[in-house]
Amino acid sequence: MSAPVSSIREPLINGGKTYHQITEDICSPTEKTPSTAWVIAFIIAVAGLAFYVFCVAWTVWVGIGSWDLNRTIGWGWDITNFVWWVGIGHAGTLISAILLLFRQKWRTGVNRAAEAMTIFAVMCAGQFPLIHMGRLWLGFFIFPYPNTRGPLWVNFNSPLLWDVFAISTYFTVSLLFWYTGLVPDFATVRDRAKGVRRKIYNFLSFGWTGSAKHWQRWESLSLVLAGLATPLVLSVHTIVSFDFATSVIPGWHTTIFPPYFVAGAIFSGFAMVQTLMLMTRKVLKLEEYITLAHIESMNKVILATGTIVGVAYLTELFIAWYSGYIYEQYAFYNRVLGPYWWSYVGMMSCNVLSPQLFWSRKIRRSIWWTFLMSIFVNIGMWFERFVIIATTLARDYLPSSWSYYTPTWVEIGLFVGTLGLFFTLYLIFSRVAPTVAAAEIKSILKTSGDQYTGPNAEKHSHAEAH
Amino acid sequence: MNKENTEVLFGLYDDETDLLKAVKVAKDDHLDIMDVFTPFPVHGLDPLLGLSESRLHIAGFIYGAIGTLTAFLFMTWVFTRDWPIIFGGKPYFSAPAFIPITFELTVLFAAVGMVVTFYIICGLGPGVVNPSLDDRITDDKFCIAFDTSNADESVVEKLKSFFSSTGASEVNTKTI
């Protein structure tokens, strides 16, 4: 089919699958009654979501005063969570778009679920700026629409407005990309279904037939969308970093922020993909499609981006010293040894030191290590955003306004609540849609199935010849 | 697809290599294939079927260009004509600050425009019901379909012998 694959490449699909077996394995989770594990997870997630709704209602009713933000520290957990969630989203686009452009076949095993993760993570991220506005119902003021106040336009020179455009474009494009990929797989589920279920899936599949011309256009569309999504994903976290980098706060006003944020985003996103994939492949029995080879590839990305992030941290410290600018120097002194030293330690150990374990192939291919590390990285990247935001704001130019900040239960509840929102959406997704891109898996079977490549290939071909 | 009551003679193949071989034979025999249906994109099929390259990406470029112009000209109009405001002592026309939003809208217009165009030209969309020749086409069967509405007996026989000689695992007719 496409480019020949080296025989020493590890197979990406195990179990000597046929096309029909792939359909069977990937579609059947949507057809069976949910397992007990799913039901328990769903109840917990919905409880988290309910608590989230309660905390939002509380914030709106009582006001932002229910948070512990103060005049010095105006951004706390909310913006930390926002940046954290947006960053998590980035891995999905990296897998689906950038790896498509680089013709990395292992993306097919994880792209569907990773893109779903992107969409849900961006939905969670979008909550925080809106809640922080206080008056949620006026949220539409952020869009430039003809209004009766002049019309008075929004400030197109502000990075915060760029963020509005970046996040909403990112969400829209990711959703379109993801759904277009899902259409042929919904058709597969439709053609296995009967009655009302068939009608529902026909609606979702947009009447897909699998015609050669449609496939040709579909591939062309996927490729261009990938080409668009690639600079888009880089621009999104670049613009998020502009929220900080264009301000004149020591510790924020640095040119290193855009690449450093993008690397961190991919780093944390891959960690979340690992967390989700390790559970998904186990619960939905997809170990033959999301193999150790996939996990190892992702761990390599985590190692690479984690090291980039580490270099960025050290560069910041070096430049602060080298600049000779006392405010910048103090900002970093304060970051490492100031009142929030513990979050700096958390960030450094989880983000820089722990991923270095992945130099060992044995650890890269260990499920338990991977799971543990993915949690570490998620925590570490949350700390990174907290370090950048709270630590920097706590010690500004005027010592008389120095302050300290601890979250209230409402702020913690909002964060935990968005985890509930995220997992509720993900669990629903895993029930209604094929979590692995079945059509794409089929298209790489002949080059990456274990009966065609890898150590077992020889045996199979002999058996066939027999 | 939009014709009513088309009689279709179709053969199902078990593998894409069989399909490609069969399509090649059909091309050499000048058989008029109505359509080919596959569970996943089969590479090498388009040139055999004589499908020209999709022009969707050209449409995407045009949508993107419209997005670029919309964003840049709109911001320029707002800040130089409609409601000029000085931000941080910078000129009204501060082009570098317009770049991020211009870029985002370029991507947004191109993506949304292309996706909408894709569904319209393929005749797909929410609520569309297309007749299915066989439910296994989206699973593991590769289908070549001929329109036999106005074909006489001898043509149908010729097509059937084509299917049996090229290794179709099943041959069926269906009126759609």
Short mmCIF file of N, CA and C in Angstrom, two decimals, chain A residues 114-210:
data_model
loop_
_atom_site.label_atom_id
_atom_site.label_comp_id
_atom_site.label_asym_id
_atom_site.label_seq_id
_atom_site.Cartn_x
_atom_site.Cartn_y
_atom_site.Cartn_z
N ALA A 114 -7.35 10.54 21.65
CA ALA A 114 -6.57 11.72 22.00
C ALA A 114 -7.25 12.99 21.51
N GLU A 115 -7.87 12.91 20.33
CA GLU A 115 -8.59 14.10 19.85
C GLU A 115 -9.82 14.38 20.69
N ALA A 116 -10.49 13.30 21.11
CA ALA A 116 -11.63 13.48 22.00
C ALA A 116 -11.16 14.18 23.27
N MET A 117 -10.01 13.73 23.77
CA MET A 117 -9.44 14.34 24.96
C MET A 117 -9.19 15.83 24.73
N THR A 118 -8.66 16.17 23.55
CA THR A 118 -8.42 17.58 23.22
C THR A 118 -9.69 18.39 23.35
N ILE A 119 -10.75 17.88 22.73
CA ILE A 119 -11.99 18.64 22.70
C ILE A 119 -12.54 18.82 24.11
N PHE A 120 -12.52 17.74 24.89
CA PHE A 120 -13.06 17.84 26.25
C PHE A 120 -12.17 18.72 27.12
N ALA A 121 -10.86 18.63 26.91
CA ALA A 121 -9.96 19.45 27.72
C ALA A 121 -10.15 20.93 27.40
N VAL A 122 -10.33 21.25 26.12
CA VAL A 122 -10.54 22.66 25.77
C VAL A 122 -11.87 23.15 26.34
N MET A 123 -12.87 22.26 26.38
CA MET A 123 -14.14 22.65 27.00
C MET A 123 -13.94 22.97 28.47
N CYS A 124 -13.13 22.17 29.15
CA CYS A 124 -12.86 22.43 30.57
C CYS A 124 -12.08 23.73 30.72
N ALA A 125 -11.10 23.93 29.83
CA ALA A 125 -10.28 25.14 29.91
C ALA A 125 -11.14 26.38 29.75
N GLY A 126 -12.05 26.33 28.78
CA GLY A 126 -12.89 27.49 28.48
C GLY A 126 -13.75 27.94 29.65
N GLN A 127 -14.01 27.02 30.57
CA GLN A 127 -14.85 27.38 31.71
C GLN A 127 -14.23 28.49 32.56
N PHE A 128 -12.91 28.40 32.75
CA PHE A 128 -12.29 29.24 33.79
C PHE A 128 -12.29 30.73 33.48
N PRO A 129 -11.89 31.15 32.26
CA PRO A 129 -11.98 32.58 31.99
C PRO A 129 -13.43 33.08 32.12
N LEU A 130 -14.37 32.23 31.71
CA LEU A 130 -15.78 32.64 31.78
C LEU A 130 -16.22 32.82 33.23
N ILE A 131 -15.88 31.83 34.09
CA ILE A 131 -16.29 31.94 35.49
C ILE A 131 -15.60 33.15 36.13
N HIS A 132 -14.34 33.34 35.74
CA HIS A 132 -13.58 34.43 36.35
C HIS A 132 -14.18 35.79 36.03
N MET A 133 -14.94 35.86 34.93
CA MET A 133 -15.59 37.13 34.61
C MET A 133 -16.60 37.53 35.67
N GLY A 134 -17.05 36.53 36.46
CA GLY A 134 -18.01 36.84 37.50
C GLY A 134 -19.42 36.83 36.96
N ARG A 135 -19.69 37.70 36.00
CA ARG A 135 -21.04 37.71 35.44
C ARG A 135 -21.04 36.89 34.15
N LEU A 136 -21.22 35.59 34.36
CA LEU A 136 -21.16 34.61 33.28
C LEU A 136 -22.03 34.96 32.08
N TRP A 137 -23.22 35.49 32.40
CA TRP A 137 -24.20 35.71 31.34
C TRP A 137 -23.81 36.85 30.41
N LEU A 138 -22.76 37.59 30.77
CA LEU A 138 -22.28 38.63 29.87
C LEU A 138 -21.04 38.17 29.10
N GLY A 139 -20.81 36.86 29.14
CA GLY A 139 -19.61 36.30 28.51
C GLY A 139 -19.49 36.64 27.03
N PHE A 140 -20.64 36.85 26.38
CA PHE A 140 -20.59 37.13 24.95
C PHE A 140 -19.98 38.49 24.64
N PHE A 141 -19.76 39.32 25.68
CA PHE A 141 -19.12 40.63 25.46
C PHE A 141 -17.72 40.48 24.88
N ILE A 142 -17.12 39.31 25.05
CA ILE A 142 -15.75 39.14 24.56
C ILE A 142 -15.69 39.04 23.04
N PHE A 143 -16.83 38.83 22.39
CA PHE A 143 -16.79 38.72 20.93
C PHE A 143 -17.12 40.07 20.30
N PRO A 144 -16.45 40.41 19.19
CA PRO A 144 -16.74 41.68 18.54
C PRO A 144 -18.01 41.57 17.71
N TYR A 145 -19.11 42.01 18.26
CA TYR A 145 -20.36 41.97 17.51
C TYR A 145 -20.92 43.40 17.48
N PRO A 146 -21.68 43.75 16.44
CA PRO A 146 -22.24 45.10 16.38
C PRO A 146 -23.18 45.29 17.56
N ASN A 147 -22.92 46.29 18.38
CA ASN A 147 -23.74 46.45 19.58
C ASN A 147 -24.27 47.87 19.67
N THR A 148 -25.13 48.10 20.63
CA THR A 148 -25.76 49.41 20.76
C THR A 148 -24.94 50.36 21.63
N ARG A 149 -23.74 49.96 21.97
CA ARG A 149 -22.90 50.81 22.82
C ARG A 149 -21.89 51.58 21.98
N GLY A 150 -22.24 51.94 20.77
CA GLY A 150 -21.31 52.73 19.96
C GLY A 150 -21.35 52.47 18.48
N PRO A 151 -21.11 51.33 17.92
CA PRO A 151 -20.67 50.09 18.58
C PRO A 151 -19.26 50.23 19.16
N LEU A 152 -19.14 49.77 20.36
CA LEU A 152 -17.84 49.78 21.01
C LEU A 152 -17.21 48.42 20.78
N TRP A 153 -16.01 48.41 20.20
CA TRP A 153 -15.40 47.13 19.86
C TRP A 153 -14.50 46.64 20.98
N VAL A 154 -14.14 45.37 20.88
CA VAL A 154 -13.18 44.80 21.84
C VAL A 154 -11.78 45.27 21.45
N ASN A 155 -10.83 45.08 22.37
CA ASN A 155 -9.46 45.54 22.09
C ASN A 155 -8.67 44.47 21.35
N PHE A 156 -8.56 44.66 20.04
CA PHE A 156 -7.87 43.66 19.22
C PHE A 156 -6.37 43.62 19.47
N ASN A 157 -5.85 44.57 20.24
CA ASN A 157 -4.42 44.57 20.54
C ASN A 157 -4.10 43.77 21.80
N SER A 158 -5.14 43.26 22.45
CA SER A 158 -4.90 42.60 23.74
C SER A 158 -4.69 41.10 23.58
N PRO A 159 -3.65 40.57 24.21
CA PRO A 159 -3.43 39.12 24.16
C PRO A 159 -4.61 38.34 24.73
N LEU A 160 -5.34 38.94 25.66
CA LEU A 160 -6.48 38.21 26.22
C LEU A 160 -7.54 38.01 25.15
N LEU A 161 -7.68 38.98 24.26
CA LEU A 161 -8.63 38.80 23.15
C LEU A 161 -8.08 37.82 22.12
N TRP A 162 -6.78 37.87 21.91
CA TRP A 162 -6.18 36.89 20.98
C TRP A 162 -6.51 35.49 21.47
N ASP A 163 -6.46 35.35 22.79
CA ASP A 163 -6.77 34.07 23.42
C ASP A 163 -8.18 33.62 23.09
N VAL A 164 -9.11 34.56 23.13
CA VAL A 164 -10.50 34.23 22.80
C VAL A 164 -10.56 33.64 21.40
N PHE A 165 -9.90 34.31 20.47
CA PHE A 165 -9.92 33.83 19.09
C PHE A 165 -9.17 32.50 18.96
N ALA A 166 -8.04 32.41 19.63
CA ALA A 166 -7.22 31.19 19.51
C ALA A 166 -7.98 29.99 20.06
N ILE A 167 -8.54 30.14 21.25
CA ILE A 167 -9.21 28.99 21.89
C ILE A 167 -10.47 28.61 21.12
N SER A 168 -11.24 29.61 20.69
CA SER A 168 -12.47 29.23 20.00
C SER A 168 -12.17 28.64 18.62
N THR A 169 -11.16 29.15 17.94
CA THR A 169 -10.78 28.54 16.66
C THR A 169 -10.26 27.12 16.88
N TYR A 170 -9.45 26.98 17.91
CA TYR A 170 -8.87 25.67 18.21
C TYR A 170 -9.96 24.65 18.49
N PHE A 171 -10.92 25.06 19.28
CA PHE A 171 -12.01 24.16 19.62
C PHE A 171 -12.80 23.76 18.36
N THR A 172 -13.13 24.77 17.55
CA THR A 172 -13.93 24.50 16.35
C THR A 172 -13.19 23.58 15.39
N VAL A 173 -11.93 23.90 15.12
CA VAL A 173 -11.18 23.11 14.14
C VAL A 173 -10.96 21.69 14.66
N SER A 174 -10.65 21.55 15.94
CA SER A 174 -10.46 20.21 16.50
C SER A 174 -11.74 19.40 16.39
N LEU A 175 -12.86 20.05 16.67
CA LEU A 175 -14.13 19.35 16.63
C LEU A 175 -14.43 18.88 15.20
N LEU A 176 -14.21 19.75 14.22
CA LEU A 176 -14.49 19.38 12.83
C LEU A 176 -13.59 18.24 12.39
N PHE A 177 -12.33 18.34 12.74
CA PHE A 177 -11.34 17.34 12.35
C PHE A 177 -11.71 15.98 12.95
N TRP A 178 -12.03 16.02 14.22
CA TRP A 178 -12.38 14.80 14.94
C TRP A 178 -13.64 14.18 14.36
N TYR A 179 -14.64 15.00 14.13
CA TYR A 179 -15.91 14.46 13.67
C TYR A 179 -15.81 13.91 12.25
N THR A 180 -15.05 14.59 11.40
CA THR A 180 -14.89 14.10 10.04
C THR A 180 -14.22 12.74 10.05
N GLY A 181 -13.29 12.53 10.97
CA GLY A 181 -12.66 11.22 11.12
C GLY A 181 -13.64 10.18 11.62
N LEU A 182 -14.60 10.62 12.44
CA LEU A 182 -15.55 9.70 13.05
C LEU A 182 -16.62 9.22 12.08
N VAL A 183 -16.92 10.04 11.07
CA VAL A 183 -18.05 9.75 10.18
C VAL A 183 -17.98 8.33 9.58
N PRO A 184 -16.85 7.91 8.97
CA PRO A 184 -16.82 6.54 8.42
C PRO A 184 -17.00 5.46 9.49
N ASP A 185 -16.49 5.73 10.69
CA ASP A 185 -16.63 4.72 11.75
C ASP A 185 -18.05 4.67 12.29
N PHE A 186 -18.71 5.82 12.33
CA PHE A 186 -20.13 5.80 12.70
C PHE A 186 -20.91 4.99 11.67
N ALA A 187 -20.51 5.09 10.39
CA ALA A 187 -21.19 4.30 9.35
C ALA A 187 -21.01 2.82 9.61
N THR A 188 -19.81 2.43 10.06
CA THR A 188 -19.57 1.02 10.38
C THR A 188 -20.49 0.57 11.52
N VAL A 189 -20.59 1.39 12.55
CA VAL A 189 -21.47 1.04 13.67
C VAL A 189 -22.92 0.98 13.18
N ARG A 190 -23.29 1.93 12.33
CA ARG A 190 -24.65 1.96 11.78
C ARG A 190 -24.97 0.66 11.05
N ASP A 191 -24.04 0.20 10.22
CA ASP A 191 -24.32 -0.98 9.41
C ASP A 191 -24.34 -2.26 10.22
N ARG A 192 -23.92 -2.19 11.46
CA ARG A 192 -24.03 -3.37 12.33
C ARG A 192 -25.29 -3.30 13.18
N ALA A 193 -25.96 -2.14 13.16
CA ALA A 193 -27.06 -1.92 14.09
C ALA A 193 -28.41 -2.16 13.44
N LYS A 194 -29.43 -2.21 14.29
CA LYS A 194 -30.80 -2.40 13.80
C LYS A 194 -31.71 -1.38 14.47
N GLY A 195 -32.86 -1.14 13.84
CA GLY A 195 -33.91 -0.34 14.47
C GLY A 195 -33.51 1.10 14.75
N VAL A 196 -33.91 1.56 15.92
CA VAL A 196 -33.69 2.97 16.28
C VAL A 196 -32.20 3.29 16.31
N ARG A 197 -31.45 2.34 16.85
CA ARG A 197 -30.01 2.52 16.94
C ARG A 197 -29.41 2.79 15.56
N ARG A 198 -29.92 2.09 14.56
CA ARG A 198 -29.43 2.28 13.20
C ARG A 198 -29.76 3.69 12.71
N LYS A 199 -30.98 4.15 13.04
CA LYS A 199 -31.38 5.51 12.64
C LYS A 199 -30.47 6.55 13.28
N ILE A 200 -30.21 6.35 14.57
CA ILE A 200 -29.37 7.32 15.28
C ILE A 200 -27.98 7.36 14.65
N TYR A 201 -27.41 6.18 14.42
CA TYR A 201 -26.06 6.16 13.86
C TYR A 201 -26.03 6.60 12.42
N ASN A 202 -27.15 6.42 11.69
CA ASN A 202 -27.17 6.95 10.33
C ASN A 202 -27.13 8.47 10.39
N PHE A 203 -27.85 9.03 11.35
CA PHE A 203 -27.82 10.49 11.51
C PHE A 203 -26.40 10.95 11.81
N LEU A 204 -25.75 10.23 12.73
CA LEU A 204 -24.38 10.62 13.11
C LEU A 204 -23.39 10.41 11.97
N SER A 205 -23.65 9.40 11.12
CA SER A 205 -22.69 9.09 10.07
C SER A 205 -22.91 9.93 8.82
N PHE A 206 -23.91 10.81 8.85
CA PHE A 206 -24.20 11.72 7.74
C PHE A 206 -24.48 10.98 6.44
N GLY A 207 -24.91 9.72 6.51
CA GLY A 207 -25.21 8.96 5.29
C GLY A 207 -23.97 8.51 4.53
N TRP A 208 -22.90 8.27 5.23
CA TRP A 208 -21.63 7.86 4.62
C TRP A 208 -21.78 6.53 3.89
N THR A 209 -21.21 6.43 2.67
CA THR A 209 -21.32 5.19 1.91
C THR A 209 -19.99 4.48 1.69
N GLY A 210 -18.89 5.21 1.73
CA GLY A 210 -17.60 4.59 1.45
C GLY A 210 -17.24 4.62 -0.02
#
